[in-house]
Coordinates of C-alpha atoms in Angstrom, one line a residue:
M1 CA 103.7 -220.6 -8.8
E2 CA 100.3 -221.7 -7.7
I3 CA 97.4 -220.6 -9.9
P4 CA 95.7 -217.9 -7.9
S5 CA 92.0 -217.4 -7.3
I6 CA 90.5 -214.1 -8.5
K7 CA 88.4 -211.9 -6.3
I8 CA 85.9 -209.6 -7.9
L9 CA 85.5 -206.3 -5.9
S10 CA 83.2 -203.3 -6.2
P11 CA 84.9 -199.9 -6.6
S12 CA 84.3 -199.4 -2.9
L13 CA 86.3 -202.7 -2.3
Q14 CA 83.3 -204.9 -1.3
L15 CA 83.8 -208.5 -2.2
L16 CA 81.3 -209.5 -4.8
N17 CA 82.6 -212.9 -6.1
E18 CA 85.6 -215.3 -6.1
I19 CA 86.6 -217.3 -9.1
D20 CA 88.7 -220.4 -8.9
L21 CA 88.1 -221.8 -12.4
Y22 CA 89.2 -219.9 -15.5
T23 CA 90.8 -220.9 -18.7
S24 CA 93.6 -218.3 -18.7
L25 CA 94.9 -215.1 -17.1
Q26 CA 97.7 -212.8 -18.2
L27 CA 98.7 -210.0 -15.8
S28 CA 101.4 -207.4 -16.7
R29 CA 102.7 -205.1 -14.0
S30 CA 104.8 -202.0 -14.8
W31 CA 107.1 -200.1 -12.4
Q32 CA 106.8 -196.7 -14.0
G33 CA 103.7 -197.0 -16.2
I34 CA 100.3 -198.7 -16.4
G35 CA 100.0 -202.5 -16.6
S36 CA 97.2 -204.6 -18.0
F37 CA 95.4 -207.9 -17.7
E38 CA 93.3 -210.3 -19.8
L39 CA 91.1 -213.0 -18.2
H40 CA 89.2 -215.8 -20.1
L41 CA 86.2 -217.5 -18.4
I42 CA 83.7 -220.2 -19.3
G43 CA 80.0 -219.5 -18.7
N44 CA 78.4 -216.5 -16.9
Q45 CA 80.1 -215.3 -13.8
K46 CA 78.4 -213.0 -11.3
N47 CA 79.4 -209.3 -11.0
I48 CA 81.8 -209.3 -14.0
A49 CA 81.1 -205.7 -14.9
V50 CA 83.1 -202.7 -16.3
G51 CA 84.4 -200.6 -13.5
N52 CA 84.6 -203.5 -10.9
L53 CA 88.0 -204.6 -9.8
I54 CA 89.9 -207.9 -9.8
M55 CA 92.5 -209.0 -7.3
L56 CA 94.7 -212.0 -7.4
G57 CA 94.2 -213.9 -4.1
N58 CA 94.7 -211.4 -1.3
D59 CA 97.5 -209.4 -3.0
G60 CA 96.4 -205.8 -3.3
H61 CA 99.5 -205.0 -5.4
R62 CA 98.3 -207.4 -8.1
A63 CA 94.9 -205.9 -8.9
G64 CA 93.2 -204.1 -11.7
V65 CA 90.1 -202.4 -12.9
I66 CA 87.8 -204.0 -15.6
R67 CA 87.7 -201.8 -18.7
S68 CA 86.1 -204.2 -21.3
I69 CA 84.0 -207.4 -21.4
T70 CA 83.3 -209.5 -24.5
K71 CA 80.9 -212.5 -24.4
T72 CA 80.7 -215.1 -27.2
V73 CA 78.0 -217.7 -27.5
D74 CA 78.4 -220.7 -29.8
I75 CA 77.7 -224.5 -29.7
N76 CA 80.1 -224.9 -26.8
G77 CA 78.2 -222.4 -24.6
I78 CA 79.3 -219.0 -23.3
S79 CA 82.9 -217.7 -23.1
T80 CA 83.9 -214.4 -21.6
T81 CA 87.0 -212.3 -22.2
V82 CA 87.7 -209.6 -19.6
T83 CA 90.4 -207.0 -20.1
G84 CA 91.5 -204.0 -18.1
Q85 CA 94.3 -202.1 -16.5
T86 CA 96.2 -202.4 -13.3
L87 CA 94.9 -199.9 -10.7
D88 CA 97.6 -197.4 -12.0
G89 CA 95.2 -196.9 -14.9
Y90 CA 93.1 -194.5 -12.8
T91 CA 95.9 -191.9 -13.4
A92 CA 95.1 -192.0 -17.1
Q93 CA 91.7 -190.5 -16.3
R94 CA 93.2 -187.2 -15.3
V95 CA 95.1 -184.3 -16.8
I96 CA 97.1 -181.8 -14.8
I97 CA 95.3 -178.5 -14.5
P98 CA 97.6 -175.4 -14.3
S99 CA 98.0 -173.5 -11.0
T100 CA 95.8 -170.4 -10.5
N101 CA 98.8 -168.6 -9.1
S102 CA 100.0 -166.3 -11.9
K103 CA 103.6 -166.4 -10.7
N104 CA 103.8 -170.0 -11.9
G105 CA 103.4 -168.9 -15.5
G106 CA 100.3 -170.9 -16.4
Y107 CA 101.8 -174.2 -15.2
L108 CA 101.5 -176.5 -12.2
A109 CA 105.2 -175.8 -11.2
L110 CA 107.0 -177.9 -8.7
P111 CA 108.4 -176.4 -6.7
S112 CA 106.2 -173.3 -7.0
A113 CA 107.7 -170.0 -8.0
T114 CA 106.7 -168.6 -4.6
S115 CA 108.8 -171.3 -2.8
S116 CA 112.3 -170.6 -1.6
S117 CA 113.3 -174.1 -2.8
K118 CA 114.6 -174.7 -6.3
T119 CA 114.1 -178.4 -6.3
L120 CA 112.0 -181.1 -4.6
P121 CA 112.5 -184.9 -4.1
A122 CA 111.0 -187.1 -6.8
E123 CA 108.6 -188.7 -4.3
T124 CA 107.2 -185.4 -3.3
I125 CA 106.8 -184.3 -6.9
I126 CA 104.8 -187.4 -8.1
K127 CA 102.6 -187.3 -5.0
I128 CA 101.8 -183.6 -5.4
F129 CA 100.9 -184.2 -9.1
A130 CA 98.8 -187.2 -8.1
G131 CA 97.1 -185.4 -5.2
A132 CA 96.3 -182.4 -7.3
C133 CA 94.6 -184.6 -10.0
L134 CA 92.9 -187.2 -7.9
G135 CA 91.4 -184.6 -5.4
S136 CA 93.3 -185.3 -2.2
D137 CA 93.0 -182.5 0.3
T138 CA 96.1 -183.6 2.2
S139 CA 98.5 -183.9 -0.7
R140 CA 97.6 -181.1 -3.1
P141 CA 99.7 -177.9 -3.0
S142 CA 98.3 -175.2 -0.8
Y143 CA 98.2 -172.7 -3.7
Y144 CA 96.3 -175.2 -5.9
A145 CA 92.6 -174.7 -6.2
L146 CA 90.7 -177.9 -5.6
D147 CA 87.8 -178.9 -7.9
T148 CA 85.5 -180.9 -5.7
N149 CA 84.3 -182.8 -8.8
R150 CA 87.7 -184.4 -9.1
R151 CA 87.8 -185.9 -5.6
T152 CA 88.3 -189.6 -5.3
D153 CA 88.7 -192.1 -2.5
I154 CA 92.4 -192.8 -3.5
H155 CA 94.6 -191.9 -0.5
I156 CA 98.0 -190.4 -1.3
A157 CA 100.6 -191.8 1.1
V158 CA 102.6 -189.2 3.0
T159 CA 105.9 -188.4 1.3
K160 CA 109.1 -189.4 2.9
G161 CA 111.2 -187.1 0.7
R162 CA 112.9 -189.9 -1.2
G163 CA 114.5 -189.8 -4.6
L164 CA 116.5 -187.4 -6.8
Q165 CA 116.0 -183.7 -6.3
T166 CA 114.6 -182.0 -9.4
N167 CA 111.9 -179.7 -10.6
W168 CA 109.0 -180.1 -13.0
L169 CA 106.4 -178.2 -15.0
A170 CA 103.1 -179.6 -16.3
R171 CA 100.1 -178.0 -18.1
Y172 CA 97.2 -180.2 -19.3
D173 CA 99.4 -183.2 -19.6
A174 CA 98.0 -186.6 -18.9
L175 CA 98.8 -187.5 -15.3
N176 CA 100.1 -191.0 -16.1
E177 CA 102.5 -189.6 -18.7
I178 CA 104.0 -187.0 -16.3
L179 CA 104.3 -189.6 -13.6
Q180 CA 106.2 -191.9 -16.0
S181 CA 108.4 -189.1 -17.2
V182 CA 109.4 -188.1 -13.7
S183 CA 110.0 -191.7 -12.7
E184 CA 112.2 -192.4 -15.7
Y185 CA 114.2 -189.3 -15.1
C186 CA 114.6 -190.0 -11.4
D187 CA 114.9 -193.8 -11.5
C188 CA 111.9 -194.5 -9.3
G189 CA 108.4 -196.1 -9.6
W190 CA 104.9 -195.6 -8.3
E191 CA 101.7 -197.6 -7.9
I192 CA 98.1 -197.6 -6.8
Y193 CA 97.3 -200.7 -4.7
I194 CA 94.6 -202.0 -2.4
D195 CA 95.3 -201.8 1.4
L196 CA 93.1 -204.7 2.6
K197 CA 93.3 -203.7 6.3
K198 CA 92.2 -200.2 5.7
R199 CA 89.9 -201.1 2.8
Q200 CA 91.4 -198.2 0.9
L201 CA 93.1 -197.5 -2.5
I202 CA 96.6 -196.1 -1.9
F203 CA 98.9 -194.2 -4.2
D204 CA 102.5 -194.6 -3.3
Y205 CA 106.1 -194.2 -4.4
V206 CA 108.0 -197.4 -5.1
P207 CA 111.8 -197.0 -4.8
G208 CA 112.7 -200.6 -5.6
V209 CA 115.1 -202.7 -3.5
D210 CA 118.8 -203.1 -4.4
R211 CA 119.4 -206.8 -4.6
S212 CA 122.5 -206.7 -6.8
V213 CA 125.7 -208.5 -6.0
N214 CA 127.5 -205.2 -5.2
Q215 CA 125.6 -204.6 -2.0
S216 CA 125.2 -206.4 1.3
D217 CA 122.2 -204.7 2.9
N218 CA 119.6 -207.0 1.2
S219 CA 119.5 -210.5 0.0
R220 CA 121.1 -210.8 -3.4
V221 CA 119.3 -212.0 -6.6
I222 CA 121.2 -213.2 -9.6
L223 CA 119.2 -214.1 -12.7
S224 CA 121.3 -216.5 -14.6
R225 CA 121.0 -219.8 -16.4
D226 CA 124.1 -220.9 -14.5
Y227 CA 122.0 -220.6 -11.3
E228 CA 119.0 -222.2 -12.9
S229 CA 117.0 -219.1 -12.0
I230 CA 115.9 -218.4 -15.6
D231 CA 115.1 -220.5 -18.6
S232 CA 116.0 -218.1 -21.4
L233 CA 117.4 -214.6 -21.8
T234 CA 117.1 -212.1 -24.7
Y235 CA 119.3 -209.0 -24.7
T236 CA 118.6 -205.9 -26.9
C237 CA 120.8 -202.8 -27.3
D238 CA 119.1 -200.0 -29.4
K239 CA 120.8 -196.7 -30.1
S240 CA 118.6 -195.8 -33.1
G241 CA 116.8 -193.1 -31.3
Y242 CA 119.6 -191.9 -29.0
K243 CA 120.5 -188.2 -28.6
N244 CA 122.9 -186.7 -26.1
L245 CA 122.9 -183.0 -26.9
A246 CA 119.8 -180.8 -27.3
Y247 CA 119.6 -177.3 -28.8
C248 CA 116.7 -175.9 -26.7
G249 CA 114.7 -173.0 -28.1
G250 CA 113.4 -170.6 -25.4
I251 CA 112.1 -167.1 -25.2
G252 CA 112.1 -164.8 -28.3
E253 CA 111.5 -165.1 -32.0
N254 CA 113.6 -165.7 -35.1
F255 CA 117.1 -164.2 -34.8
D256 CA 116.4 -163.0 -31.3
R257 CA 115.3 -166.4 -30.0
I258 CA 117.4 -167.8 -27.2
C259 CA 118.9 -171.3 -28.1
L260 CA 120.9 -173.2 -25.5
A261 CA 122.9 -176.4 -26.0
V262 CA 122.4 -178.8 -23.0
T263 CA 123.5 -182.3 -22.3
N264 CA 123.1 -184.8 -19.4
D265 CA 126.6 -186.2 -20.0
A266 CA 129.4 -185.5 -17.6
S267 CA 131.2 -183.7 -20.5
T268 CA 130.1 -182.1 -23.8
P269 CA 129.8 -184.8 -26.5
T270 CA 132.2 -184.4 -29.4
A271 CA 132.9 -185.7 -32.9
L272 CA 130.9 -188.8 -33.9
N273 CA 129.9 -189.4 -30.3
R274 CA 127.7 -186.3 -30.5
F275 CA 124.0 -186.9 -31.3
E276 CA 122.1 -183.7 -31.6
V277 CA 118.4 -182.7 -31.6
F278 CA 116.4 -179.5 -31.4
E279 CA 113.7 -179.1 -28.6
D280 CA 111.1 -176.4 -28.5
C281 CA 110.9 -175.2 -24.8
G282 CA 108.3 -172.5 -25.3
S283 CA 109.2 -169.2 -23.7
L284 CA 111.6 -170.3 -21.0
E285 CA 114.6 -168.2 -20.2
I286 CA 118.2 -169.3 -19.5
A287 CA 118.0 -168.4 -15.9
E288 CA 115.4 -169.4 -13.4
T289 CA 112.8 -166.6 -12.9
E290 CA 109.8 -166.1 -10.7
T291 CA 107.6 -167.6 -13.4
A292 CA 109.6 -170.5 -14.8
I293 CA 112.3 -173.1 -14.2
S294 CA 115.4 -172.6 -16.4
L295 CA 115.7 -173.4 -20.1
S296 CA 118.6 -175.7 -19.2
A297 CA 116.6 -177.8 -16.7
E298 CA 113.6 -178.2 -19.1
G299 CA 116.0 -179.2 -21.9
K300 CA 117.6 -181.9 -19.8
H301 CA 114.2 -183.3 -19.0
K302 CA 113.3 -183.5 -22.7
L303 CA 116.7 -185.0 -23.7
K304 CA 115.9 -188.0 -21.4
E305 CA 113.4 -189.1 -24.0
Y306 CA 116.2 -190.0 -26.4
K307 CA 118.1 -192.4 -24.2
L308 CA 120.0 -195.5 -25.2
T309 CA 117.7 -198.5 -24.8
E310 CA 119.1 -201.7 -23.2
T311 CA 116.5 -204.3 -22.6
L312 CA 116.7 -207.8 -21.1
T313 CA 113.8 -210.1 -21.3
A314 CA 114.0 -213.3 -19.2
E315 CA 111.6 -216.2 -18.7
I316 CA 111.7 -217.3 -15.1
S317 CA 112.0 -220.9 -14.0
Q318 CA 109.2 -221.9 -11.7
G319 CA 111.4 -224.1 -9.6
G320 CA 114.4 -221.6 -9.8
S321 CA 116.7 -220.3 -7.1
F322 CA 114.8 -217.0 -6.5
R323 CA 111.1 -216.9 -5.9
Y324 CA 108.9 -214.1 -7.3
L325 CA 107.2 -212.0 -4.6
E326 CA 109.2 -213.7 -1.9
Q327 CA 112.8 -212.9 -2.9
W328 CA 112.3 -210.3 -5.6
D329 CA 109.5 -208.1 -7.0
L330 CA 108.8 -205.3 -9.5
G331 CA 111.3 -202.4 -9.3
D332 CA 114.1 -204.4 -7.7
L333 CA 117.7 -203.9 -8.8
V334 CA 119.1 -207.4 -9.6
T335 CA 122.2 -208.8 -11.2
V336 CA 121.8 -210.5 -14.6
S337 CA 124.5 -212.8 -15.8
D338 CA 125.2 -215.1 -18.8
R339 CA 128.6 -216.4 -19.7
E340 CA 127.8 -217.4 -23.3
I341 CA 126.9 -213.9 -24.4
G342 CA 129.4 -212.2 -22.0
L343 CA 126.8 -210.4 -20.0
M344 CA 127.2 -209.3 -16.4
Q345 CA 125.2 -206.2 -15.3
D346 CA 122.8 -204.8 -12.7
S347 CA 119.3 -204.1 -14.1
R348 CA 116.0 -202.9 -12.8
I349 CA 112.9 -205.2 -13.0
M350 CA 110.7 -202.8 -15.1
E351 CA 107.8 -205.1 -15.9
V352 CA 106.6 -208.5 -14.8
S353 CA 104.2 -210.5 -16.9
E354 CA 102.3 -213.4 -15.2
S355 CA 100.6 -216.0 -17.4
Y356 CA 98.3 -218.7 -16.0
E357 CA 96.7 -221.5 -18.1
A358 CA 94.7 -224.4 -17.0
D359 CA 97.7 -226.6 -16.3
S360 CA 100.7 -224.3 -16.4
S361 CA 102.1 -220.9 -15.3
K362 CA 104.9 -218.7 -16.6
I363 CA 106.6 -215.5 -15.5
T364 CA 108.4 -213.2 -17.9
V365 CA 110.4 -210.1 -16.7
T366 CA 111.6 -207.1 -18.6
L367 CA 114.8 -205.6 -17.1
G368 CA 116.7 -202.4 -17.9
T369 CA 114.7 -200.0 -20.0
A370 CA 111.1 -201.0 -20.4
P371 CA 109.8 -200.9 -24.0
E372 CA 108.0 -197.7 -24.9
R373 CA 104.3 -197.9 -25.6
L374 CA 103.2 -197.1 -29.1
S375 CA 100.9 -194.3 -27.9
R376 CA 103.8 -192.5 -26.2
I377 CA 106.0 -192.8 -29.3
I378 CA 103.3 -191.4 -31.6
K379 CA 102.7 -188.5 -29.2
K380 CA 106.4 -187.4 -29.5
F381 CA 105.7 -186.6 -33.1
K382 CA 102.6 -184.5 -32.4
P383 CA 103.4 -180.8 -31.8
T384 CA 101.1 -179.8 -28.9
I385 CA 100.3 -176.3 -27.7
R386 CA 98.8 -176.1 -24.2

């Protein structure tokens, strides 16, 4: 890939500077979470400031917000290190405030208890959560009180009703964590990007394109050393944290507390194929009520946190058969093959890391289940009452 120029933009998307010379750039994009970047510069550059944005070339999907700047002065002059998050990082600045409608039981419940629907599409759910937190008049629920101090200029794209039908509850959770949980459960992605024509930040759902060998609607992508489309491949299968049956504690106390066994498997796990865990589901009841989703539905959501982790990491050949951004992108479903380790499977492109040095560039992709962030792992062990 060509080494891209870097545009510096104001929060209102005004062009402030364009940088063609830098010592290195690493950009990591995530399909279901928040990506990051690190930029190394020589000398003083204009308008490098915390809160300003960077954009690679004219690609609004490869952009970020500057969070930290470090300048070092020595005998060789000034060197500057700039780090930040992809624009998805704006979602980490918000928590989900509960609905003021008492029938929702102190949660922002999707769908609302006052709705005749029991489920909503994944796209609609993540856009309502985002709209409620980022202050969009057009996307927030009608029953949700809008705090004008939370308004932003981020536009929530109109939902097309795509994705798995489900329901969700949130109460003072970090917006980015809820979006990631919904996305992982429903096999979808999301992003905030720059629309250059409208000069606007857009929050949108990212379904990913099926480019596997088992379909014929889209061009196929096979990542394999046999096709010279990758240089190396690392496969990891981790079942150490796997659980497939949860005993979910709901309403009541001690002997009278309701506990329900739930699983996401097609049949109840048995014998040594059964991996159990207990999950505290607050005061939910077995059946759906006017104030809560069912204990079973919430238990299945929580059980998804204990999934089998299969991860493929591949280093992409620059002169390979399939070109990044032209023939495949973040979130696409591709086929990965390697005869030597006996691997042939369809996998999602969960993360893409771009690395640019003075005389070289490299792309590394993570497929399958993206590695969990340490902060999310730590949070699982912290009991939280909201």
